Amino acid sequence: MGTFIGHVYPGLFLVSYGLYQALVVSKALIVSDSLLNPSCPPRNKGRWVRLWGISYRGLLKMVTGSILIVYEISCIKGGLMLMDREVPPRFMHPKEWQHLTMFILLALNGCVDVMSNNLLPQRCVFLEKGTVALTFYVLLMLLVSHVQGSAGVELQTHSLLILVVFLLMLVLTIQLWAPDAVHLSLIETFLFLMMGSWLVQAGFILYRPVSGYPWQDDDISDIMFITTFFCWHVMTNAFEGNGCEIEQLVSIYWYMSAP
């Protein structure tokens, strides 16, 4: 993950997940549907009802997590070793092991979603919500440890990411007691979009600056503009979420009016 691609790919996954979640939440708002058990469209009933019940979000998490695990391991020359052979032995690749832990958590979270939706006799929503909340508790601890030794631009970029993860962790925790609350799902969707878009932005800031010149850790203007860019992401993702709701409204209107 300590590369441009290592930031952009997880960011794009989170943005895609957030957009999908925005469509689900907006549909529930517009047609007064359930978030936990969305109704199957009349035209999709019959032999397609099983496909409708598949946990595509869980499958996406499993596939994305597995791909990122393979990518992280392949980026390390000589293989991902836990300790060297010196005396006394020292731990190796601490940040890479943290990245790998994050991706394993993502894949396992997808496995839980698929198991709950498609393998258990009855869906266990608390298991799904509890697993994703626990995932973000662990993710927050890893990120706080991840910035040890960082300074300047890198520290400011990751501190803002930690802020988003912390807020998302709080929302996911509250959802354990109110899993079908639409307003909480709206906040969750917005924070997933924020986390994803900011990860992509972090990739460009840290590894491929648009100007072609690296950001300066000792320049206060660079540090301040990172926060400014973050605020622009807040506004953009808020409008993006509203746009998904309008698009869903138009789609439902077209669907209902079609012969």
Short mmCIF file of C-alpha atoms in Angstrom, two decimals:
data_model
loop_
_atom_site.label_atom_id
_atom_site.label_comp_id
_atom_site.label_asym_id
_atom_site.label_seq_id
_atom_site.Cartn_x
_atom_site.Cartn_y
_atom_site.Cartn_z
CA MET A 1 0.00 0.00 0.00
CA GLY A 2 3.04 2.25 0.30
CA THR A 3 2.81 2.99 -3.41
CA PHE A 4 0.62 5.03 -5.72
CA ILE A 5 -1.38 1.98 -6.81
CA GLY A 6 -1.56 0.78 -3.21
CA HIS A 7 -3.51 3.92 -2.32
CA VAL A 8 -5.53 4.36 -5.50
CA TYR A 9 -6.93 0.81 -5.84
CA PRO A 10 -8.32 0.58 -2.29
CA GLY A 11 -9.64 4.11 -2.74
CA LEU A 12 -11.45 3.23 -5.94
CA PHE A 13 -12.97 0.17 -4.25
CA LEU A 14 -14.28 2.32 -1.40
CA VAL A 15 -15.69 4.90 -3.82
CA SER A 16 -17.43 2.14 -5.80
CA TYR A 17 -18.77 0.63 -2.58
CA GLY A 18 -19.97 4.04 -1.43
CA LEU A 19 -21.74 4.75 -4.71
CA TYR A 20 -23.49 1.37 -4.59
CA GLN A 21 -24.49 2.03 -1.00
CA ALA A 22 -25.77 5.48 -2.02
CA LEU A 23 -28.06 3.89 -4.61
CA VAL A 24 -29.36 1.36 -2.07
CA VAL A 25 -30.05 4.02 0.55
CA SER A 26 -31.65 6.44 -1.91
CA LYS A 27 -33.94 3.67 -3.20
CA ALA A 28 -34.98 2.87 0.38
CA LEU A 29 -35.73 6.55 0.98
CA ILE A 30 -37.70 7.09 -2.22
CA VAL A 31 -39.89 3.97 -2.17
CA SER A 32 -39.96 3.51 1.63
CA ASP A 33 -38.19 0.17 1.33
CA SER A 34 -36.19 -1.70 3.96
CA LEU A 35 -32.43 -1.25 4.01
CA LEU A 36 -31.80 -4.70 5.43
CA ASN A 37 -34.24 -6.64 3.23
CA PRO A 38 -34.81 -4.70 0.00
CA SER A 39 -37.74 -5.97 -2.02
CA CYS A 40 -37.13 -7.77 -5.29
CA PRO A 41 -38.47 -5.87 -8.33
CA PRO A 42 -41.57 -7.58 -9.80
CA ARG A 43 -39.86 -8.16 -13.14
CA ASN A 44 -36.98 -9.97 -11.43
CA LYS A 45 -39.07 -12.51 -9.55
CA GLY A 46 -39.18 -16.17 -10.45
CA ARG A 47 -35.97 -17.85 -11.45
CA TRP A 48 -33.97 -14.64 -10.84
CA VAL A 49 -34.91 -14.37 -7.18
CA ARG A 50 -31.84 -16.36 -6.08
CA LEU A 51 -29.54 -14.03 -7.98
CA TRP A 52 -31.23 -11.10 -6.25
CA GLY A 53 -30.40 -12.64 -2.85
CA ILE A 54 -26.66 -13.05 -3.49
CA SER A 55 -24.47 -10.79 -1.34
CA TYR A 56 -22.66 -8.95 -4.13
CA ARG A 57 -21.12 -6.56 -1.62
CA GLY A 58 -19.62 -9.54 0.20
CA LEU A 59 -18.26 -11.02 -3.02
CA LEU A 60 -16.77 -7.66 -3.98
CA LYS A 61 -15.02 -7.40 -0.62
CA MET A 62 -13.64 -10.93 -0.93
CA VAL A 63 -12.33 -10.43 -4.47
CA THR A 64 -10.88 -6.97 -3.79
CA GLY A 65 -9.27 -8.08 -0.53
CA SER A 66 -7.71 -11.13 -2.19
CA ILE A 67 -6.33 -9.08 -5.08
CA LEU A 68 -4.83 -6.51 -2.71
CA ILE A 69 -3.27 -9.27 -0.60
CA VAL A 70 -1.55 -10.75 -3.66
CA TYR A 71 -0.46 -7.28 -4.81
CA GLU A 72 1.00 -6.36 -1.41
CA ILE A 73 3.00 -9.60 -1.20
CA SER A 74 4.25 -9.28 -4.79
CA CYS A 75 5.57 -5.76 -4.17
CA ILE A 76 8.10 -6.90 -1.56
CA LYS A 77 11.44 -7.98 -2.96
CA GLY A 78 12.64 -11.20 -1.41
CA GLY A 79 9.24 -12.08 -0.03
CA LEU A 80 7.27 -10.97 2.99
CA MET A 81 9.34 -12.14 5.97
CA LEU A 82 8.30 -11.59 9.58
CA MET A 83 11.80 -11.53 11.13
CA ASP A 84 15.36 -11.42 9.88
CA ARG A 85 18.11 -13.91 10.72
CA GLU A 86 20.27 -11.58 12.76
CA VAL A 87 20.96 -11.98 16.47
CA PRO A 88 18.85 -10.74 18.12
CA PRO A 89 16.23 -11.08 15.38
CA ARG A 90 14.37 -7.97 14.26
CA PHE A 91 10.89 -7.61 12.83
CA MET A 92 10.82 -6.79 9.11
CA HIS A 93 8.39 -4.88 6.88
CA PRO A 94 6.19 -3.49 9.70
CA LYS A 95 4.10 -1.25 7.43
CA GLU A 96 3.64 -3.97 4.84
CA TRP A 97 2.38 -6.35 7.53
CA GLN A 98 -0.09 -3.68 8.61
CA HIS A 99 -1.30 -3.29 5.02
CA LEU A 100 -1.67 -7.06 4.73
CA THR A 101 -3.69 -7.16 7.95
CA MET A 102 -6.06 -4.50 6.57
CA PHE A 103 -6.62 -6.43 3.35
CA ILE A 104 -7.15 -9.73 5.19
CA LEU A 105 -9.79 -8.00 7.31
CA LEU A 106 -11.53 -6.80 4.14
CA ALA A 107 -11.60 -10.31 2.65
CA LEU A 108 -12.81 -11.86 5.92
CA ASN A 109 -15.54 -9.23 6.21
CA GLY A 110 -16.71 -10.24 2.75
CA CYS A 111 -16.73 -13.91 3.79
CA VAL A 112 -18.97 -13.05 6.76
CA ASP A 113 -21.38 -11.14 4.51
CA VAL A 114 -21.67 -14.05 2.08
CA MET A 115 -22.03 -16.59 4.90
CA SER A 116 -24.76 -14.55 6.62
CA ASN A 117 -26.74 -13.85 3.45
CA ASN A 118 -26.36 -17.10 1.54
CA LEU A 119 -25.17 -19.93 3.80
CA LEU A 120 -26.84 -19.53 7.18
CA PRO A 121 -30.46 -20.72 7.56
CA GLN A 122 -31.40 -17.19 8.61
CA ARG A 123 -29.57 -13.95 7.92
CA CYS A 124 -27.73 -12.56 10.97
CA VAL A 125 -27.60 -8.79 10.55
CA PHE A 126 -25.92 -8.28 13.93
CA LEU A 127 -23.06 -10.56 12.81
CA GLU A 128 -22.57 -8.52 9.63
CA LYS A 129 -22.72 -5.16 11.38
CA GLY A 130 -20.58 -6.36 14.27
CA THR A 131 -17.89 -7.68 11.94
CA VAL A 132 -17.60 -4.49 9.93
CA ALA A 133 -17.55 -2.39 13.13
CA LEU A 134 -14.79 -4.59 14.57
CA THR A 135 -12.91 -4.25 11.28
CA PHE A 136 -12.86 -0.49 11.62
CA TYR A 137 -11.79 -0.66 15.27
CA VAL A 138 -8.76 -2.68 14.16
CA LEU A 139 -8.22 -0.43 11.13
CA LEU A 140 -8.15 2.66 13.35
CA MET A 141 -5.52 1.10 15.64
CA LEU A 142 -3.41 0.13 12.64
CA LEU A 143 -3.61 3.61 11.10
CA VAL A 144 -2.69 5.35 14.37
CA SER A 145 0.36 3.09 14.60
CA HIS A 146 1.02 3.51 10.87
CA VAL A 147 1.82 7.23 11.15
CA GLN A 148 4.57 6.70 13.74
CA GLY A 149 7.67 8.41 12.40
CA SER A 150 5.72 10.38 9.79
CA ALA A 151 5.88 14.16 9.55
CA GLY A 152 4.74 17.08 7.44
CA VAL A 153 2.67 16.26 4.39
CA GLU A 154 2.42 12.52 5.01
CA LEU A 155 1.34 13.02 8.64
CA GLN A 156 -1.31 15.60 7.73
CA THR A 157 -2.69 13.43 4.92
CA HIS A 158 -2.99 10.35 7.10
CA SER A 159 -4.34 12.31 10.08
CA LEU A 160 -7.33 13.42 7.99
CA LEU A 161 -7.84 9.82 6.87
CA ILE A 162 -7.77 8.72 10.51
CA LEU A 163 -10.46 11.31 11.27
CA VAL A 164 -12.76 9.79 8.65
CA VAL A 165 -12.09 6.25 9.88
CA PHE A 166 -12.82 7.31 13.47
CA LEU A 167 -16.16 8.89 12.51
CA LEU A 168 -17.06 5.84 10.42
CA MET A 169 -16.21 3.58 13.36
CA LEU A 170 -18.61 5.55 15.58
CA VAL A 171 -21.43 5.34 13.02
CA LEU A 172 -20.93 1.61 12.52
CA THR A 173 -20.97 1.08 16.28
CA ILE A 174 -24.26 2.97 16.67
CA GLN A 175 -25.72 0.92 13.80
CA LEU A 176 -25.41 -2.20 15.96
CA TRP A 177 -28.45 -0.91 17.85
CA ALA A 178 -30.17 0.75 14.88
CA PRO A 179 -29.24 -1.29 11.77
CA ASP A 180 -32.21 -0.08 9.70
CA ALA A 181 -31.82 3.64 10.47
CA VAL A 182 -31.72 5.47 7.15
CA HIS A 183 -30.05 8.61 8.47
CA LEU A 184 -27.16 6.56 9.85
CA SER A 185 -26.80 4.77 6.51
CA LEU A 186 -26.63 8.14 4.77
CA ILE A 187 -23.78 9.23 7.03
CA GLU A 188 -22.07 5.85 6.55
CA THR A 189 -22.32 6.20 2.77
CA PHE A 190 -20.89 9.71 2.84
CA LEU A 191 -17.95 8.61 5.01
CA PHE A 192 -17.17 5.64 2.74
CA LEU A 193 -17.09 8.03 -0.22
CA MET A 194 -14.86 10.39 1.76
CA MET A 195 -12.47 7.62 2.77
CA GLY A 196 -12.19 6.32 -0.79
CA SER A 197 -11.75 9.66 -2.54
CA TRP A 198 -9.23 10.84 0.05
CA LEU A 199 -7.17 7.65 -0.36
CA VAL A 200 -7.00 8.34 -4.09
CA GLN A 201 -6.03 11.95 -3.38
CA ALA A 202 -3.37 10.76 -0.93
CA GLY A 203 -1.85 8.62 -3.66
CA PHE A 204 -1.42 11.67 -5.87
CA ILE A 205 -0.16 13.88 -3.04
CA LEU A 206 2.45 11.43 -1.78
CA TYR A 207 3.57 9.67 -4.95
CA ARG A 208 2.44 11.50 -8.11
CA PRO A 209 1.97 15.23 -7.48
CA VAL A 210 0.04 16.89 -10.29
CA SER A 211 2.63 19.69 -10.48
CA GLY A 212 5.43 17.18 -11.02
CA TYR A 213 7.25 18.44 -7.92
CA PRO A 214 7.04 16.80 -4.49
CA TRP A 215 5.15 18.51 -1.70
CA GLN A 216 7.40 20.19 0.88
CA ASP A 217 7.17 19.08 4.50
CA ASP A 218 8.59 22.38 5.76
CA ASP A 219 6.23 24.59 3.73
CA ILE A 220 3.22 25.62 5.82
CA SER A 221 1.30 26.49 2.65
CA ASP A 222 1.50 22.88 1.47
CA ILE A 223 0.25 21.63 4.84
CA MET A 224 -2.65 24.11 4.82
CA PHE A 225 -3.68 23.22 1.27
CA ILE A 226 -3.94 19.55 2.19
CA THR A 227 -6.70 20.49 4.62
CA THR A 228 -8.27 22.72 1.96
CA PHE A 229 -8.32 19.83 -0.51
CA PHE A 230 -9.90 17.65 2.16
CA CYS A 231 -12.69 20.21 2.60
CA TRP A 232 -13.24 20.20 -1.16
CA HIS A 233 -13.64 16.42 -0.97
CA VAL A 234 -16.26 16.88 1.76
CA MET A 235 -18.30 19.19 -0.49
CA THR A 236 -17.83 17.05 -3.61
CA ASN A 237 -18.89 13.82 -1.91
CA ALA A 238 -21.91 15.51 -0.35
CA PHE A 239 -23.09 16.63 -3.80
CA GLU A 240 -22.20 13.22 -5.24
CA GLY A 241 -24.47 11.51 -2.72
CA ASN A 242 -27.34 13.87 -3.58
CA GLY A 243 -26.73 13.21 -7.28
CA CYS A 244 -27.11 9.46 -6.75
CA GLU A 245 -30.42 10.04 -5.02
CA ILE A 246 -31.72 12.17 -7.90
CA GLU A 247 -30.51 9.57 -10.43
CA GLN A 248 -32.27 6.81 -8.52
CA LEU A 249 -35.47 8.86 -8.40
CA VAL A 250 -35.40 9.33 -12.18
CA SER A 251 -34.68 5.62 -12.73
CA ILE A 252 -37.55 4.52 -10.50
CA TYR A 253 -39.92 6.96 -12.18
CA TRP A 254 -38.91 5.64 -15.61
CA TYR A 255 -39.23 2.03 -14.40
CA MET A 256 -42.70 2.59 -12.94
CA SER A 257 -43.99 4.45 -15.99
CA ALA A 258 -42.68 1.90 -18.50
CA PRO A 259 -45.37 -0.39 -20.01
#
